[in-house]
Each structure stands twice: as structure tokens, then as C-alpha cells.
PDB file of C-alpha atoms in Angstrom:
ATOM      1  CA  UNK A   1     -34.137  55.000  54.042  1.00 42.00           C
ATOM      2  CA  UNK A   2     -34.326  51.571  52.112  1.00 44.00           C
ATOM      3  CA  UNK A   3     -37.372  49.948  53.851  1.00 41.00           C
ATOM      4  CA  UNK A   4     -36.243  46.751  52.214  1.00 42.00           C
ATOM      5  CA  UNK A   5     -33.226  46.368  54.869  1.00 41.00           C
ATOM      6  CA  UNK A   6     -35.850  46.566  57.607  1.00 40.00           C
ATOM      7  CA  UNK A   7     -37.842  43.685  56.679  1.00 40.00           C
ATOM      8  CA  UNK A   8     -37.810  41.057  59.448  1.00 41.00           C
ATOM      9  CA  UNK A   9     -36.041  37.990  58.552  1.00 41.00           C
ATOM     10  CA  UNK A  10     -37.814  34.748  59.193  1.00 39.00           C
ATOM     11  CA  UNK A  11     -35.431  31.833  60.487  1.00 42.00           C
ATOM     12  CA  UNK A  12     -35.234  28.623  58.011  1.00 46.00           C
ATOM     13  CA  UNK A  13     -36.860  26.189  60.510  1.00 40.00           C
ATOM     14  CA  UNK A  14     -36.737  22.658  59.413  1.00 43.00           C
ATOM     15  CA  UNK A  15     -39.562  20.704  61.044  1.00 40.00           C
ATOM     16  CA  UNK A  16     -38.425  17.016  62.067  1.00 50.00           C
ATOM     17  CA  UNK A  17     -39.775  14.564  59.360  1.00 64.00           C
ATOM     18  CA  UNK A  18     -41.758  11.706  61.032  1.00 80.00           C
ATOM     19  CA  UNK A  19     -42.489   8.482  59.395  1.00 88.00           C
ATOM     20  CA  UNK A  20     -46.062   7.448  59.178  1.00 92.00           C
ATOM     21  CA  UNK A  21     -47.014   4.208  61.123  1.00 95.00           C
ATOM     22  CA  UNK A  22     -50.011   3.782  58.744  1.00 94.00           C
ATOM     23  CA  UNK A  23     -47.742   3.635  55.719  1.00 94.00           C
ATOM     24  CA  UNK A  24     -45.801   0.895  57.331  1.00 95.00           C
ATOM     25  CA  UNK A  25     -49.101  -1.240  58.071  1.00 96.00           C
ATOM     26  CA  UNK A  26     -50.842  -0.375  54.665  1.00 96.00           C
ATOM     27  CA  UNK A  27     -50.502  -3.957  53.581  1.00 96.00           C
ATOM     28  CA  UNK A  28     -51.245  -5.645  56.812  1.00 97.00           C
ATOM     29  CA  UNK A  29     -54.417  -3.341  56.873  1.00 97.00           C
ATOM     30  CA  UNK A  30     -55.200  -4.617  53.193  1.00 96.00           C
ATOM     31  CA  UNK A  31     -54.843  -8.259  54.136  1.00 96.00           C
ATOM     32  CA  UNK A  32     -57.277  -7.531  57.240  1.00 97.00           C
ATOM     33  CA  UNK A  33     -59.808  -6.071  54.851  1.00 96.00           C
ATOM     34  CA  UNK A  34     -59.927  -9.391  52.653  1.00 94.00           C
ATOM     35  CA  UNK A  35     -59.258 -11.918  55.112  1.00 96.00           C
ATOM     36  CA  UNK A  36     -61.584 -14.372  57.144  1.00 96.00           C
ATOM     37  CA  UNK A  37     -58.895 -14.937  59.607  1.00 97.00           C
ATOM     38  CA  UNK A  38     -57.093 -11.774  60.355  1.00 98.00           C
ATOM     39  CA  UNK A  39     -58.867  -8.808  62.039  1.00 98.00           C
ATOM     40  CA  UNK A  40     -57.530  -5.192  62.953  1.00 97.00           C
ATOM     41  CA  UNK A  41     -58.201  -4.325  66.446  1.00 97.00           C
ATOM     42  CA  UNK A  42     -56.175  -1.096  67.520  1.00 96.00           C
ATOM     43  CA  UNK A  43     -55.812  -0.947  71.230  1.00 96.00           C
ATOM     44  CA  UNK A  44     -55.541   1.841  73.986  1.00 95.00           C
ATOM     45  CA  UNK A  45     -55.091   5.823  73.897  1.00 95.00           C
ATOM     46  CA  UNK A  46     -52.413   7.867  74.841  1.00 95.00           C
ATOM     47  CA  UNK A  47     -51.023  11.256  73.969  1.00 94.00           C
ATOM     48  CA  UNK A  48     -47.772  12.622  72.870  1.00 93.00           C
ATOM     49  CA  UNK A  49     -46.923  16.100  72.149  1.00 90.00           C
ATOM     50  CA  UNK A  50     -50.697  16.763  71.813  1.00 90.00           C
ATOM     51  CA  UNK A  51     -51.092  13.941  69.183  1.00 91.00           C
ATOM     52  CA  UNK A  52     -53.279  10.891  69.986  1.00 95.00           C
ATOM     53  CA  UNK A  53     -51.867   7.400  69.622  1.00 96.00           C
ATOM     54  CA  UNK A  54     -53.064   3.917  69.864  1.00 96.00           C
ATOM     55  CA  UNK A  55     -51.214   0.623  69.573  1.00 97.00           C
ATOM     56  CA  UNK A  56     -51.599  -1.259  66.546  1.00 98.00           C
ATOM     57  CA  UNK A  57     -52.777  -4.766  67.216  1.00 98.00           C
ATOM     58  CA  UNK A  58     -54.311  -7.630  65.085  1.00 98.00           C
ATOM     59  CA  UNK A  59     -55.653 -10.900  65.805  1.00 98.00           C
ATOM     60  CA  UNK A  60     -55.308 -13.933  63.538  1.00 98.00           C
ATOM     61  CA  UNK A  61     -57.823 -16.786  64.260  1.00 97.00           C
ATOM     62  CA  UNK A  62     -56.390 -20.152  62.772  1.00 97.00           C
ATOM     63  CA  UNK A  63     -58.916 -23.123  62.043  1.00 95.00           C
ATOM     64  CA  UNK A  64     -60.399 -24.667  65.021  1.00 91.00           C
ATOM     65  CA  UNK A  65     -58.107 -27.197  66.553  1.00 82.00           C
ATOM     66  CA  UNK A  66     -59.053 -30.408  68.638  1.00 78.00           C
ATOM     67  CA  UNK A  67     -58.119 -28.646  72.198  1.00 81.00           C
ATOM     68  CA  UNK A  68     -57.915 -25.385  73.679  1.00 87.00           C
ATOM     69  CA  UNK A  69     -57.086 -22.363  71.723  1.00 94.00           C
ATOM     70  CA  UNK A  70     -53.216 -21.489  71.984  1.00 95.00           C
ATOM     71  CA  UNK A  71     -52.862 -17.836  72.426  1.00 97.00           C
ATOM     72  CA  UNK A  72     -49.565 -16.493  71.398  1.00 97.00           C
ATOM     73  CA  UNK A  73     -48.533 -12.579  71.318  1.00 98.00           C
ATOM     74  CA  UNK A  74     -46.128 -11.551  68.766  1.00 98.00           C
ATOM     75  CA  UNK A  75     -44.327  -8.133  69.398  1.00 98.00           C
ATOM     76  CA  UNK A  76     -42.367  -5.916  67.056  1.00 98.00           C
ATOM     77  CA  UNK A  77     -40.715  -2.444  67.118  1.00 98.00           C
ATOM     78  CA  UNK A  78     -40.458  -2.022  70.478  1.00 98.00           C
ATOM     79  CA  UNK A  79     -37.544  -0.003  69.509  1.00 98.00           C
ATOM     80  CA  UNK A  80     -38.647   2.490  66.993  1.00 97.00           C
ATOM     81  CA  UNK A  81     -35.749   2.212  64.552  1.00 97.00           C
ATOM     82  CA  UNK A  82     -36.342  -1.553  64.122  1.00 98.00           C
ATOM     83  CA  UNK A  83     -39.307  -1.646  61.926  1.00 97.00           C
ATOM     84  CA  UNK A  84     -38.073  -4.938  60.382  1.00 97.00           C
ATOM     85  CA  UNK A  85     -40.273  -7.029  62.507  1.00 98.00           C
ATOM     86  CA  UNK A  86     -43.288  -5.164  61.602  1.00 97.00           C
ATOM     87  CA  UNK A  87     -42.713  -5.777  57.936  1.00 97.00           C
ATOM     88  CA  UNK A  88     -42.089  -9.374  58.705  1.00 98.00           C
ATOM     89  CA  UNK A  89     -45.299  -9.741  60.404  1.00 98.00           C
ATOM     90  CA  UNK A  90     -46.899  -8.711  57.261  1.00 97.00           C
ATOM     91  CA  UNK A  91     -45.105 -11.452  55.396  1.00 98.00           C
ATOM     92  CA  UNK A  92     -45.930 -13.923  58.156  1.00 98.00           C
ATOM     93  CA  UNK A  93     -49.572 -13.245  57.928  1.00 98.00           C
ATOM     94  CA  UNK A  94     -49.433 -13.378  54.181  1.00 97.00           C
ATOM     95  CA  UNK A  95     -48.062 -16.931  54.582  1.00 97.00           C
ATOM     96  CA  UNK A  96     -50.649 -17.800  56.945  1.00 98.00           C
ATOM     97  CA  UNK A  97     -53.223 -16.569  54.570  1.00 97.00           C
ATOM     98  CA  UNK A  98     -52.144 -19.141  51.987  1.00 97.00           C
ATOM     99  CA  UNK A  99     -52.104 -21.853  54.257  1.00 96.00           C
ATOM    100  CA  UNK A 100     -54.164 -21.258  57.226  1.00 96.00           C
ATOM    101  CA  UNK A 101     -53.807 -24.685  58.644  1.00 95.00           C
ATOM    102  CA  UNK A 102     -50.175 -23.565  59.886  1.00 96.00           C
ATOM    103  CA  UNK A 103     -52.267 -21.639  62.583  1.00 97.00           C
ATOM    104  CA  UNK A 104     -54.528 -24.331  63.227  1.00 96.00           C
ATOM    105  CA  UNK A 105     -55.854 -24.013  66.913  1.00 95.00           C
ATOM    106  CA  UNK A 106     -54.053 -20.760  67.483  1.00 97.00           C
ATOM    107  CA  UNK A 107     -55.239 -17.224  68.353  1.00 98.00           C
ATOM    108  CA  UNK A 108     -52.257 -14.879  67.450  1.00 98.00           C
ATOM    109  CA  UNK A 109     -52.362 -11.322  68.813  1.00 98.00           C
ATOM    110  CA  UNK A 110     -49.990  -9.559  66.673  1.00 98.00           C
ATOM    111  CA  UNK A 111     -48.509  -5.998  67.843  1.00 98.00           C
ATOM    112  CA  UNK A 112     -46.306  -4.811  64.842  1.00 98.00           C
ATOM    113  CA  UNK A 113     -45.499  -1.396  66.314  1.00 98.00           C
ATOM    114  CA  UNK A 114     -45.332  -1.176  70.020  1.00 98.00           C
ATOM    115  CA  UNK A 115     -43.339   2.064  70.063  1.00 98.00           C
ATOM    116  CA  UNK A 116     -45.314   4.269  67.578  1.00 97.00           C
ATOM    117  CA  UNK A 117     -43.460   7.663  68.538  1.00 97.00           C
ATOM    118  CA  UNK A 118     -40.336   6.216  68.337  1.00 97.00           C
ATOM    119  CA  UNK A 119     -40.990   4.588  64.693  1.00 97.00           C
ATOM    120  CA  UNK A 120     -42.345   8.059  63.761  1.00 97.00           C
ATOM    121  CA  UNK A 121     -39.014   9.966  64.921  1.00 96.00           C
ATOM    122  CA  UNK A 122     -36.658   6.865  63.820  1.00 96.00           C
ATOM    123  CA  UNK A 123     -35.400   6.617  67.366  1.00 97.00           C
ATOM    124  CA  UNK A 124     -34.700   3.620  69.476  1.00 97.00           C
ATOM    125  CA  UNK A 125     -36.388   5.083  72.471  1.00 98.00           C
ATOM    126  CA  UNK A 126     -40.082   6.541  72.542  1.00 98.00           C
ATOM    127  CA  UNK A 127     -40.421  10.305  72.299  1.00 96.00           C
ATOM    128  CA  UNK A 128     -40.236  10.471  76.118  1.00 96.00           C
ATOM    129  CA  UNK A 129     -36.560   9.538  75.747  1.00 97.00           C
ATOM    130  CA  UNK A 130     -37.167   6.081  77.564  1.00 97.00           C
ATOM    131  CA  UNK A 131     -35.916   2.580  76.213  1.00 98.00           C
ATOM    132  CA  UNK A 132     -39.212   0.959  76.504  1.00 98.00           C
ATOM    133  CA  UNK A 133     -37.662  -2.565  76.396  1.00 98.00           C
ATOM    134  CA  UNK A 134     -36.127  -1.673  80.064  1.00 98.00           C
ATOM    135  CA  UNK A 135     -39.179  -0.577  81.651  1.00 98.00           C
ATOM    136  CA  UNK A 136     -41.487  -3.766  81.897  1.00 98.00           C
ATOM    137  CA  UNK A 137     -42.847  -4.764  85.511  1.00 97.00           C
ATOM    138  CA  UNK A 138     -41.278  -1.751  87.043  1.00 97.00           C
ATOM    139  CA  UNK A 139     -44.266   0.429  87.609  1.00 97.00           C
ATOM    140  CA  UNK A 140     -43.263   2.343  84.620  1.00 97.00           C
ATOM    141  CA  UNK A 141     -45.380   5.431  83.774  1.00 97.00           C
ATOM    142  CA  UNK A 142     -44.756   5.013  80.143  1.00 97.00           C
ATOM    143  CA  UNK A 143     -48.219   4.473  78.595  1.00 97.00           C
ATOM    144  CA  UNK A 144     -46.994   2.122  75.886  1.00 98.00           C
ATOM    145  CA  UNK A 145     -45.609  -0.171  78.605  1.00 98.00           C
ATOM    146  CA  UNK A 146     -48.576   0.157  80.801  1.00 98.00           C
ATOM    147  CA  UNK A 147     -51.007  -0.721  77.718  1.00 98.00           C
ATOM    148  CA  UNK A 148     -48.680  -3.770  76.852  1.00 98.00           C
ATOM    149  CA  UNK A 149     -48.400  -5.130  80.456  1.00 98.00           C
ATOM    150  CA  UNK A 150     -52.393  -5.024  80.674  1.00 97.00           C
ATOM    151  CA  UNK A 151     -52.579  -7.125  77.379  1.00 97.00           C
ATOM    152  CA  UNK A 152     -50.080  -9.623  78.824  1.00 97.00           C
ATOM    153  CA  UNK A 153     -51.934  -9.911  81.995  1.00 94.00           C
ATOM    154  CA  UNK A 154     -55.349 -10.095  80.081  1.00 95.00           C
ATOM    155  CA  UNK A 155     -54.770 -12.516  77.548  1.00 96.00           C
ATOM    156  CA  UNK A 156     -52.488 -15.010  79.607  1.00 94.00           C
ATOM    157  CA  UNK A 157     -50.496 -15.898  76.523  1.00 96.00           C
ATOM    158  CA  UNK A 158     -49.059 -19.529  76.112  1.00 94.00           C
ATOM    159  CA  UNK A 159     -46.110 -17.864  74.361  1.00 95.00           C
ATOM    160  CA  UNK A 160     -44.440 -14.453  74.035  1.00 96.00           C
ATOM    161  CA  UNK A 161     -42.602 -13.833  70.940  1.00 97.00           C
ATOM    162  CA  UNK A 162     -40.413 -10.373  70.464  1.00 98.00           C
ATOM    163  CA  UNK A 163     -38.720  -9.588  67.129  1.00 98.00           C
ATOM    164  CA  UNK A 164     -35.763  -7.307  66.877  1.00 98.00           C
ATOM    165  CA  UNK A 165     -33.128  -6.286  64.625  1.00 98.00           C
ATOM    166  CA  UNK A 166     -29.437  -5.984  65.850  1.00 98.00           C
ATOM    167  CA  UNK A 167     -27.079  -3.488  63.999  1.00 96.00           C
ATOM    168  CA  UNK A 168     -24.202  -4.959  65.840  1.00 96.00           C
ATOM    169  CA  UNK A 169     -24.658  -8.523  64.972  1.00 97.00           C
ATOM    170  CA  UNK A 170     -23.493 -10.354  61.738  1.00 96.00           C
ATOM    171  CA  UNK A 171     -26.044 -13.175  62.058  1.00 98.00           C
ATOM    172  CA  UNK A 172     -29.269 -14.410  63.604  1.00 98.00           C
ATOM    173  CA  UNK A 173     -29.750 -15.293  67.277  1.00 98.00           C
ATOM    174  CA  UNK A 174     -32.109 -15.412  69.675  1.00 97.00           C
ATOM    175  CA  UNK A 175     -32.941 -15.339  73.688  1.00 97.00           C
ATOM    176  CA  UNK A 176     -34.840 -18.066  75.275  1.00 95.00           C
ATOM    177  CA  UNK A 177     -36.291 -19.093  78.735  1.00 87.00           C
ATOM    178  CA  UNK A 178     -35.792 -22.574  79.609  1.00 76.00           C
ATOM    179  CA  UNK A 179     -33.368 -25.170  78.162  1.00 71.00           C
ATOM    180  CA  UNK A 180     -36.260 -27.394  76.599  1.00 80.00           C
ATOM    181  CA  UNK A 181     -37.581 -24.715  74.720  1.00 82.00           C
ATOM    182  CA  UNK A 182     -34.155 -23.758  73.537  1.00 78.00           C
ATOM    183  CA  UNK A 183     -33.806 -27.358  71.990  1.00 84.00           C
ATOM    184  CA  UNK A 184     -37.278 -27.611  70.806  1.00 92.00           C
ATOM    185  CA  UNK A 185     -38.465 -24.155  69.613  1.00 96.00           C
ATOM    186  CA  UNK A 186     -35.675 -21.774  69.183  1.00 96.00           C
ATOM    187  CA  UNK A 187     -33.173 -24.065  67.595  1.00 96.00           C
ATOM    188  CA  UNK A 188     -35.605 -25.183  64.621  1.00 97.00           C
ATOM    189  CA  UNK A 189     -36.789 -21.552  64.433  1.00 98.00           C
ATOM    190  CA  UNK A 190     -33.113 -20.307  63.684  1.00 98.00           C
ATOM    191  CA  UNK A 191     -32.239 -23.568  61.588  1.00 98.00           C
ATOM    192  CA  UNK A 192     -35.249 -22.558  59.137  1.00 98.00           C
ATOM    193  CA  UNK A 193     -34.405 -18.739  59.217  1.00 98.00           C
ATOM    194  CA  UNK A 194     -30.842 -19.883  57.890  1.00 98.00           C
ATOM    195  CA  UNK A 195     -32.324 -20.454  54.727  1.00 98.00           C
ATOM    196  CA  UNK A 196     -32.224 -16.650  54.281  1.00 98.00           C
ATOM    197  CA  UNK A 197     -29.374 -15.438  56.668  1.00 98.00           C
ATOM    198  CA  UNK A 198     -26.476 -16.833  58.544  1.00 98.00           C
ATOM    199  CA  UNK A 199     -26.601 -17.844  62.411  1.00 98.00           C
ATOM    200  CA  UNK A 200     -24.142 -15.743  64.782  1.00 98.00           C
ATOM    201  CA  UNK A 201     -21.789 -18.377  65.868  1.00 95.00           C
ATOM    202  CA  UNK A 202     -19.987 -16.365  68.511  1.00 96.00           C
ATOM    203  CA  UNK A 203     -19.537 -17.353  72.081  1.00 97.00           C
ATOM    204  CA  UNK A 204     -20.783 -13.961  73.272  1.00 97.00           C
ATOM    205  CA  UNK A 205     -23.556 -11.922  71.433  1.00 97.00           C
ATOM    206  CA  UNK A 206     -24.909  -8.668  73.029  1.00 93.00           C
ATOM    207  CA  UNK A 207     -22.766  -9.047  76.161  1.00 93.00           C
ATOM    208  CA  UNK A 208     -24.200 -12.521  77.011  1.00 96.00           C
ATOM    209  CA  UNK A 209     -22.925 -15.946  76.789  1.00 96.00           C
ATOM    210  CA  UNK A 210     -23.978 -17.614  73.774  1.00 96.00           C
ATOM    211  CA  UNK A 211     -23.862 -21.088  72.287  1.00 95.00           C
ATOM    212  CA  UNK A 212     -25.085 -21.705  68.513  1.00 96.00           C
ATOM    213  CA  UNK A 213     -26.834 -18.559  68.572  1.00 97.00           C
ATOM    214  CA  UNK A 214     -28.874 -19.145  71.776  1.00 96.00           C
ATOM    215  CA  UNK A 215     -28.791 -16.893  74.888  1.00 96.00           C
ATOM    216  CA  UNK A 216     -30.611 -18.109  77.937  1.00 94.00           C
ATOM    217  CA  UNK A 217     -29.882 -14.668  79.921  1.00 92.00           C
ATOM    218  CA  UNK A 218     -31.528 -11.371  79.245  1.00 91.00           C
ATOM    219  CA  UNK A 219     -31.670  -7.506  80.119  1.00 94.00           C
ATOM    220  CA  UNK A 220     -33.902  -6.480  83.095  1.00 94.00           C
ATOM    221  CA  UNK A 221     -37.205  -4.812  82.181  1.00 97.00           C
ATOM    222  CA  UNK A 222     -37.530  -6.402  78.790  1.00 97.00           C
ATOM    223  CA  UNK A 223     -40.984  -7.162  77.199  1.00 97.00           C
ATOM    224  CA  UNK A 224     -41.975 -10.639  78.888  1.00 95.00           C
ATOM    225  CA  UNK A 225     -44.518 -11.803  81.232  1.00 95.00           C
ATOM    226  CA  UNK A 226     -44.508 -10.969  84.817  1.00 94.00           C
ATOM    227  CA  UNK A 227     -42.400 -13.161  87.164  1.00 90.00           C
ATOM    228  CA  UNK A 228     -43.755 -15.904  89.437  1.00 86.00           C
ATOM    229  CA  UNK A 229     -46.744 -17.042  87.055  1.00 89.00           C
ATOM    230  CA  UNK A 230     -48.136 -20.523  88.056  1.00 88.00           C
ATOM    231  CA  UNK A 231     -48.186 -21.378  84.310  1.00 89.00           C
ATOM    232  CA  UNK A 232     -45.649 -19.231  82.640  1.00 91.00           C
ATOM    233  CA  UNK A 233     -45.437 -18.859  78.935  1.00 94.00           C
ATOM    234  CA  UNK A 234     -42.543 -19.734  76.864  1.00 94.00           C
ATOM    235  CA  UNK A 235     -40.661 -16.842  75.880  1.00 96.00           C
ATOM    236  CA  UNK A 236     -38.334 -16.221  72.820  1.00 97.00           C
ATOM    237  CA  UNK A 237     -36.753 -13.155  71.445  1.00 97.00           C
ATOM    238  CA  UNK A 238     -35.663 -13.279  67.600  1.00 98.00           C
ATOM    239  CA  UNK A 239     -32.897 -11.245  66.397  1.00 98.00           C
ATOM    240  CA  UNK A 240     -31.987 -10.597  62.905  1.00 98.00           C
ATOM    241  CA  UNK A 241     -28.637  -8.828  61.585  1.00 98.00           C
ATOM    242  CA  UNK A 242     -30.124  -5.331  60.786  1.00 98.00           C
ATOM    243  CA  UNK A 243     -27.551  -4.446  58.276  1.00 97.00           C
ATOM    244  CA  UNK A 244     -28.601  -7.536  56.091  1.00 98.00           C
ATOM    245  CA  UNK A 245     -30.878  -7.008  53.246  1.00 98.00           C
ATOM    246  CA  UNK A 246     -34.160  -6.063  54.584  1.00 97.00           C
ATOM    247  CA  UNK A 247     -36.286  -8.842  52.520  1.00 97.00           C
ATOM    248  CA  UNK A 248     -33.720 -11.333  53.839  1.00 98.00           C
ATOM    249  CA  UNK A 249     -34.607 -10.329  57.584  1.00 98.00           C
ATOM    250  CA  UNK A 250     -38.368 -10.366  56.682  1.00 98.00           C
ATOM    251  CA  UNK A 251     -38.036 -13.912  55.371  1.00 98.00           C
ATOM    252  CA  UNK A 252     -36.000 -15.125  58.288  1.00 98.00           C
ATOM    253  CA  UNK A 253     -38.372 -13.468  60.535  1.00 98.00           C
ATOM    254  CA  UNK A 254     -41.377 -15.336  58.905  1.00 98.00           C
ATOM    255  CA  UNK A 255     -39.725 -18.535  58.387  1.00 98.00           C
ATOM    256  CA  UNK A 256     -39.011 -18.578  62.206  1.00 98.00           C
ATOM    257  CA  UNK A 257     -42.509 -17.840  63.109  1.00 98.00           C
ATOM    258  CA  UNK A 258     -44.191 -20.447  61.036  1.00 98.00           C
ATOM    259  CA  UNK A 259     -41.578 -23.092  62.489  1.00 98.00           C
ATOM    260  CA  UNK A 260     -42.448 -22.083  66.157  1.00 97.00           C
ATOM    261  CA  UNK A 261     -46.203 -22.620  65.533  1.00 97.00           C
ATOM    262  CA  UNK A 262     -45.364 -26.155  64.153  1.00 96.00           C
ATOM    263  CA  UNK A 263     -42.900 -27.126  66.749  1.00 96.00           C
ATOM    264  CA  UNK A 264     -45.087 -25.739  69.782  1.00 95.00           C
ATOM    265  CA  UNK A 265     -48.334 -27.697  68.560  1.00 91.00           C
ATOM    266  CA  UNK A 266     -46.316 -30.751  68.229  1.00 89.00           C
ATOM    267  CA  UNK A 267     -44.887 -30.170  71.863  1.00 90.00           C
ATOM    268  CA  UNK A 268     -48.456 -29.669  73.026  1.00 86.00           C
ATOM    269  CA  UNK A 269     -49.570 -32.924  71.267  1.00 82.00           C
ATOM    270  CA  UNK A 270     -46.699 -34.772  72.972  1.00 80.00           C
ATOM    271  CA  UNK A 271     -47.975 -33.342  76.391  1.00 74.00           C
ATOM    272  CA  UNK A 272     -51.300 -34.459  76.186  1.00 71.00           C
ATOM    273  CA  UNK A 273     -50.238 -38.132  75.389  1.00 64.00           C
ATOM    274  CA  UNK A 274     -47.927 -38.384  78.013  1.00 47.00           C
TER     275      UNK A 274
END
């Protein structure tokens, strides 16, 4: 008998390739190590498939301004297959490091990877199978959502900005709450971002009515502040066309974010003088 024919065959199992969050954030971590303004502050703890995770979080403290500190939360990669926003935050912080006066009076809370398991797996949803950006303020059991909701409650942000990349859009667009903010924050931000990418001029975008790339409706359960706050923050979602060159998306996001800082500080100065 040929004993070689009895040797057990081992199936050729291909383990899933998971992207590393630390590689995505390597440049941001390097900036934090050498900065007087940027601080790395990971937040929370949860498990998935026996692995421990936390949410990457960074604080950028701008030079002291003349009034109260303005707290802005900027959130990216809530969909794991949209890492463009995380890369854009690195570019944005690099620009602030070169010109810290852009962030004068601000404390910026940066969350570059809100869905670490989805990013690792290269999927829109978290590893649980849930789209995290439909789970907010619905008593969700998703740990990432619970952690982010706690952050939003705790810090009482003056503004919330989320970064997304849309693989069905041919241009820049955004969601905003409030007509005044549409005119004074989102439109200038999109205009500045148009130096790098065109704006989506469609009358309907992502299933919603749009005007000049601006949408005033939105999906239920998206990352935002809870309803019925006495002092609600401004809320803006910026969307780049995901099929556009990556470097142009990164620059467009960075330019839009810098513009929002400038325009919001100007609006606050006007309000104090009224």
C-alpha cells in the first residue's frame, strides 16, 4: 500500500486580509508627537471577535482667542470603506500646524476612524453587519455608536462635521441643518473645495432634493447631535466623489474644513456685536 496516498489533505484556507488602522494614522501620530497643539487621546474600549479596539481620537488646541473656546467635532470613516476622510484630517492638521492662527479660539476633537472594524475589513458596515450611520440616538447596542454618542453629549459641541466619500456622485456636495448655515458655512466651504474638484450640480443627489450641491434633508439615524437641544450645534456633512483622484479629495476636504473654521469664527464675532 502506498502510504503517501493516505496522508490527510489540508484545505487551502485564505484568511481575510485586514487593513491596519495604525498604518492609516501613522502620519497623524507623527504630527502629534512633534506638535504643541495636537494630542493623541484614544477613547473607549470594545471587543470584536476577541480583539480589543478603541476609537482613535485627537485634540487640536488652537491659540487662545478672545472669547469662549469653540468646540468642533470632526468625524470620519463611519463607513469603513471611506478612509478618504481620515487621510484628509492628516492634511488638515498639517495645514493647521503651519498656520495655527486658523484654529485660534478652537478646540477641535478629531475622530478619523469611527468604524475601525469596518475599515479593517474594507466594508461599509461594522463587523457586526450594521451600518453605524443609521444607528444614532436609537438606543443602539453598537459599541462604536454608544461611545460616539457619549462624546457628543459630554463635549456639547458647537459644531459637528462628518466626512464621507460617495462612489455614486460625480462631484462635491454636502448636507446641512439650517438655511443660514447653508449660506454662510457650507456654500463657502464647497466653493473653496471646488479649487480641487467640481461641485455636483444635480437637482437630486443621493435621493434628496439638492440645490447647488446643498441638501437640507437627510437619513434617519446619522451621526449628529440628539434632537431638542436648547443650543444645537451646526451640523455639516461633506461628501467628495470617491472615484475622483484621492489627493484631490484630500485637498478638497482640507480646504473646506479650513474655510468652515474661518467662516464660523466670523459669524460668532458678528453675533457678539449685534
